[in-house]
mmCIF file of C-alpha atoms and ligand atoms in Angstrom:
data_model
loop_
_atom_site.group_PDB
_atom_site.id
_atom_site.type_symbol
_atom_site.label_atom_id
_atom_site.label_comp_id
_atom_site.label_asym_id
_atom_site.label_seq_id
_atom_site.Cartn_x
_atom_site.Cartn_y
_atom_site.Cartn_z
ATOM 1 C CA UNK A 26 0.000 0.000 0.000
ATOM 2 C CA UNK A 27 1.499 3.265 -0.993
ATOM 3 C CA UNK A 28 2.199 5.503 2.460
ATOM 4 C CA UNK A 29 -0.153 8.085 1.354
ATOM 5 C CA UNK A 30 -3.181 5.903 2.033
ATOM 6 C CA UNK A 31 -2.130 5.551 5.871
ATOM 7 C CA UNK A 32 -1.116 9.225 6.420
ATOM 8 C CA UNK A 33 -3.076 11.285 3.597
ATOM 9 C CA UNK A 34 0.783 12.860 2.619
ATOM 10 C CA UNK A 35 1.503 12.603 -0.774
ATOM 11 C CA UNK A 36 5.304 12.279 -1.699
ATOM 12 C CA UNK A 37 7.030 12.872 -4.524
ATOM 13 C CA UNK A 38 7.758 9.344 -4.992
ATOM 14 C CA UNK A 39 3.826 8.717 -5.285
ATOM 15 C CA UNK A 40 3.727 10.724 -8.101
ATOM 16 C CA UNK A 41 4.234 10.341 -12.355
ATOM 17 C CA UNK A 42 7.012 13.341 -13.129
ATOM 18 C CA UNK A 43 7.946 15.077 -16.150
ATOM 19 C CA UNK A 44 11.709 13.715 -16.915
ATOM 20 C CA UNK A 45 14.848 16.150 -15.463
ATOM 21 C CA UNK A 46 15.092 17.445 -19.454
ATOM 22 C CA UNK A 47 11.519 18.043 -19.202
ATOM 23 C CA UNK A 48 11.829 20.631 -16.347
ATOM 24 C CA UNK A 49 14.616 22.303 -17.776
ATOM 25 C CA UNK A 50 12.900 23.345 -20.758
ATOM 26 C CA UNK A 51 10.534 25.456 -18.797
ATOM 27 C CA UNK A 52 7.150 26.013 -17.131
ATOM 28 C CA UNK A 53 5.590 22.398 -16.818
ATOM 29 C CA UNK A 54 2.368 21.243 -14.904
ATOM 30 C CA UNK A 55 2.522 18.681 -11.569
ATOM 31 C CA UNK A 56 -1.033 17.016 -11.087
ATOM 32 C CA UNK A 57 -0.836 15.597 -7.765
ATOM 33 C CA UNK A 58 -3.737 13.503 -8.607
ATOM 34 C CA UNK A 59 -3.410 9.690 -7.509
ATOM 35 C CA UNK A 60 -6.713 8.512 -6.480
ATOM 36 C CA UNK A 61 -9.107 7.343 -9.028
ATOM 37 C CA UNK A 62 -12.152 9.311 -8.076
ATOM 38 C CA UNK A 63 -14.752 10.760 -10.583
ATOM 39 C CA UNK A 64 -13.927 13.602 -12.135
ATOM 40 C CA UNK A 65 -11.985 15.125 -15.319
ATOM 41 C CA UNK A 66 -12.046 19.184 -15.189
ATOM 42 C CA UNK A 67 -8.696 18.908 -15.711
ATOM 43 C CA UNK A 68 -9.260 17.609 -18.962
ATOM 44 C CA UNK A 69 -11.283 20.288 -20.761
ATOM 45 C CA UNK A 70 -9.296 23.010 -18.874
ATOM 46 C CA UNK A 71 -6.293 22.635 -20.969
ATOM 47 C CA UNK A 72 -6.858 24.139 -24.555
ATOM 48 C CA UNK A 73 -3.185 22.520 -25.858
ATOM 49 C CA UNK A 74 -5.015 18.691 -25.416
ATOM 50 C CA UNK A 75 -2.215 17.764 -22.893
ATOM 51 C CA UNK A 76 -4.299 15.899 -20.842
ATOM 52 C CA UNK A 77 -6.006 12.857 -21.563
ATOM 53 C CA UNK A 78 -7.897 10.341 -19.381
ATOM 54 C CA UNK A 79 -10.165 6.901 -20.779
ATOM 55 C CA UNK A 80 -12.483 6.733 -18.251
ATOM 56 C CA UNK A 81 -13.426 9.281 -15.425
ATOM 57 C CA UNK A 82 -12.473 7.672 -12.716
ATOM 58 C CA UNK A 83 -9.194 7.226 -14.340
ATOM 59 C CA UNK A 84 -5.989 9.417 -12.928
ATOM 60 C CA UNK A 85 -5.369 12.442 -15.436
ATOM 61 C CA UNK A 86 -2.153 11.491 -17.850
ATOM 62 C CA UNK A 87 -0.339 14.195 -19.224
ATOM 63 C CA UNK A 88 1.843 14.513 -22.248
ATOM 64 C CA UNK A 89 4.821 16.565 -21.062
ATOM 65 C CA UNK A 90 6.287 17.514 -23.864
ATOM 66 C CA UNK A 91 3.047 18.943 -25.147
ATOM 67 C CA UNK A 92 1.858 21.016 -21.807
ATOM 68 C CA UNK A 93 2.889 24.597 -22.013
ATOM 69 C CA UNK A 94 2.913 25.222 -18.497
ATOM 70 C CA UNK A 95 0.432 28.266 -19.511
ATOM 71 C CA UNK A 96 -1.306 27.343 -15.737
ATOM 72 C CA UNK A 97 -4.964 27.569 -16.631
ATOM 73 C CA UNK A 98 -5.785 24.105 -15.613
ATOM 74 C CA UNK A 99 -4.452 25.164 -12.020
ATOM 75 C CA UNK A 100 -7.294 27.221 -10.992
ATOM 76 C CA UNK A 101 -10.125 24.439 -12.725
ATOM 77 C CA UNK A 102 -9.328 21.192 -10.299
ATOM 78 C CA UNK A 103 -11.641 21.049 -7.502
ATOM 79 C CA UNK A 104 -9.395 19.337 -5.417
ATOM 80 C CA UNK A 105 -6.792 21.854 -5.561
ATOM 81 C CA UNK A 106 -4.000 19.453 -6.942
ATOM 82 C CA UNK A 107 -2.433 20.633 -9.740
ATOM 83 C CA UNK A 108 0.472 22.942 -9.576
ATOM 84 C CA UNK A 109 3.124 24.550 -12.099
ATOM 85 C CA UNK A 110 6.889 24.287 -11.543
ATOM 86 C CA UNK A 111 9.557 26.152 -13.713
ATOM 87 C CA UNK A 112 13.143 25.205 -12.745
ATOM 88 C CA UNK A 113 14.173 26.783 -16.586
ATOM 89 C CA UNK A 114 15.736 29.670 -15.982
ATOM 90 C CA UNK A 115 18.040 29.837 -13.025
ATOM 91 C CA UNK A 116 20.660 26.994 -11.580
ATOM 92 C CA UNK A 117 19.056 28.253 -7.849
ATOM 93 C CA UNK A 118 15.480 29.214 -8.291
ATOM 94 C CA UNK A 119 12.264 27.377 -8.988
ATOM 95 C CA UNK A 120 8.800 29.034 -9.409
ATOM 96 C CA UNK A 121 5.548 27.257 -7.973
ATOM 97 C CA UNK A 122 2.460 28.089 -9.181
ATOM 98 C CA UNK A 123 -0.174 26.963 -6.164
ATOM 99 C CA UNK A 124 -3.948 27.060 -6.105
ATOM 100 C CA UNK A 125 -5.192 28.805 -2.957
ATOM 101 C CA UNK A 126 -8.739 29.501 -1.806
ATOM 102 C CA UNK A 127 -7.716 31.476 1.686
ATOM 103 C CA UNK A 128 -7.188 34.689 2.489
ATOM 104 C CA UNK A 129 -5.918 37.004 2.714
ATOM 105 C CA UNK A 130 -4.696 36.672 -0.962
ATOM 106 C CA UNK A 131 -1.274 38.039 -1.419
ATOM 107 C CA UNK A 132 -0.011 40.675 -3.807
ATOM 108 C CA UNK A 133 2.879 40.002 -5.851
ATOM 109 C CA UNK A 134 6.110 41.156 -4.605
ATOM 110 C CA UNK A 135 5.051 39.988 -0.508
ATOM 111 C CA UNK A 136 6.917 37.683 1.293
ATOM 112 C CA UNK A 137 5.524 34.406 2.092
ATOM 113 C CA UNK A 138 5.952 30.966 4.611
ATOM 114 C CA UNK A 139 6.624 28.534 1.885
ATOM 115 C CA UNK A 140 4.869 25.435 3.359
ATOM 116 C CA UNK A 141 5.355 22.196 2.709
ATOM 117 C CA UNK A 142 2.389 19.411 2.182
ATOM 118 C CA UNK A 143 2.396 18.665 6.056
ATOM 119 C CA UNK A 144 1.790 22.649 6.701
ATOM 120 C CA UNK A 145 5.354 23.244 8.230
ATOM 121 C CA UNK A 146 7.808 25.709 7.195
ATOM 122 C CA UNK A 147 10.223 24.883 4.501
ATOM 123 C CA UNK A 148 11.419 28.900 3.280
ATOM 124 C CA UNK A 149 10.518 32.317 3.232
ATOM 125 C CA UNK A 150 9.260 32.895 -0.034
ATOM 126 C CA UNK A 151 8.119 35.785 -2.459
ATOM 127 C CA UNK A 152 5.058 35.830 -4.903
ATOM 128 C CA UNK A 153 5.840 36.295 -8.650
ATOM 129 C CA UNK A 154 2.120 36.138 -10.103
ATOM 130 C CA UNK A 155 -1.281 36.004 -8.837
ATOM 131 C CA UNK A 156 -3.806 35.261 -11.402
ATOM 132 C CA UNK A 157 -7.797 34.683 -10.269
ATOM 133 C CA UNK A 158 -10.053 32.459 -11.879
ATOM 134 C CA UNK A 159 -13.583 32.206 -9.945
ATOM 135 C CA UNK A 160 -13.050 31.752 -6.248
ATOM 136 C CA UNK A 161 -9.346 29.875 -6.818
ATOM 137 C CA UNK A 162 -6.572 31.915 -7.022
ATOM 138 C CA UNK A 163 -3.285 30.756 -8.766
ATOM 139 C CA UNK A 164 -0.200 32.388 -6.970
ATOM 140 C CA UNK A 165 2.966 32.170 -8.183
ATOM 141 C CA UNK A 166 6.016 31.769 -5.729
ATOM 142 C CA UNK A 167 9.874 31.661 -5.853
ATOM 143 C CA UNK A 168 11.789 29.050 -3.901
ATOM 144 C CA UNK A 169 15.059 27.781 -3.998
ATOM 145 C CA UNK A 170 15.896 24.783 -6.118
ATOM 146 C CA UNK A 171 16.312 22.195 -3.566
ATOM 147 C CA UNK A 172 13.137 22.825 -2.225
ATOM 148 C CA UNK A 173 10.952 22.818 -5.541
ATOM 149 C CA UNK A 174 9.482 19.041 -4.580
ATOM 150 C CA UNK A 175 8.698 19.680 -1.202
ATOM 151 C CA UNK A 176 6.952 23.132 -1.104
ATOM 152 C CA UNK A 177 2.941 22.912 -1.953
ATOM 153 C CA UNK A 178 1.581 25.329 -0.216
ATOM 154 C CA UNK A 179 2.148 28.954 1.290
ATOM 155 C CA UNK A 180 0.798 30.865 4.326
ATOM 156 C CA UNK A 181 0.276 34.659 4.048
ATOM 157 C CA UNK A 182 1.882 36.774 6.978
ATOM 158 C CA UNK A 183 -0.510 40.386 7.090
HETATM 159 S S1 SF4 B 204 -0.447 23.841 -17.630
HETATM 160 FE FE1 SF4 B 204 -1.594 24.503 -19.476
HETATM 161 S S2 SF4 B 204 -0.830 23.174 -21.118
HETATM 162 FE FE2 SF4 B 204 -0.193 22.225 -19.173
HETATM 163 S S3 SF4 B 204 -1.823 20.742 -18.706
HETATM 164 FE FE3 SF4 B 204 -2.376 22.680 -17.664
HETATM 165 S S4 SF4 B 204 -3.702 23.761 -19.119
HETATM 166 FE FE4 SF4 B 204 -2.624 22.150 -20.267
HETATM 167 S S1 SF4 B 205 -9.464 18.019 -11.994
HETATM 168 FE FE1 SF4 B 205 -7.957 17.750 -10.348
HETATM 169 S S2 SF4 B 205 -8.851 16.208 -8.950
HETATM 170 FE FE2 SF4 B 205 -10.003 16.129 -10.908
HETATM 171 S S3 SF4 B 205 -8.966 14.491 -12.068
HETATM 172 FE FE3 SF4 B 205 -8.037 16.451 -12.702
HETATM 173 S S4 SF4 B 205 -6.237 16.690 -11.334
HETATM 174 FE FE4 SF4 B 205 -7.570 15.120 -10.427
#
């Protein structure tokens, strides 16, 4: 049984990744989507047909190589799993776009508590983007490298 069952934590070892070339191309989605529940938003969200899935209760499977990392599907999944990472262009930065439903929302340029998927502390971060789409916002943050897999979430200090 994969440890995510028993403790609700996904890691990044549960998870289908684009390849290390992949990343360094630029902007690329992570759907953190492992349970085969009913639903598929993620599917008609993307206008670039990146994401396909046979049946709905199917896991979403995404073509790397042909997912822009444009973000739109970020705001569209219910379940608030699918994120952005672009480790392209620096050797010690990595951007995260998150979904977020809290507030206060932050403005770009703030400092941030970069949290990881537990809710503690990895970094002080700062937001590069915030975009809205309905209630979800999708906020854009900058973390070091090292941390890219471990960071999923931020907390807003105002
Ligand atoms: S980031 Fe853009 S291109 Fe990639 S899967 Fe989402 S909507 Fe499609
Ligand atoms: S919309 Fe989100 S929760 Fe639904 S299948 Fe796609 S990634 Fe999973």
């Amino acid at each position: 049984m994969s440890e995510y069952k028993s403790t609700g934590i996904i890691r990044k070892e549960d998870l289908e990744i684009p390849s290390d070339e992949r990343l360094e191309e630029g902007p690329v989605v992570i759907m953190e989507c492992v349970e085969n529940i009913p639903c598929d938003p993620c599917v008609a969200a993307c206008s670039f047909d990146a994401v396909e899935m046979e049946e709905i209760t199917d896991t979403p499977d995404v073509e790397y190589e042909t997912c822009t990392g444009c973000g739109f599907c970020v705001t569209e999944c219910p379940g608030l799993a699918i994120f952005v990472v672009d480790c392209s262009y620096s050797d010690e930065n990595c951007k995260i776009t998150i979904p977020y439903e809290y507030i206060p929302v932050p403005d770009e340029g703030d400092e941030v508590k970069a949290l990881d998927r537990e809710g503690n502390e990895v970094q002080k971060a700062v937001v590069t983007n915030v975009r809205q789409s309905g209630k979800t916002y999708a906020v854009t943050i900058e973390v070091d490298k090292e941390n890219v897999w471990k960071v999923r979430g931020f907390e807003v200090e105002k």
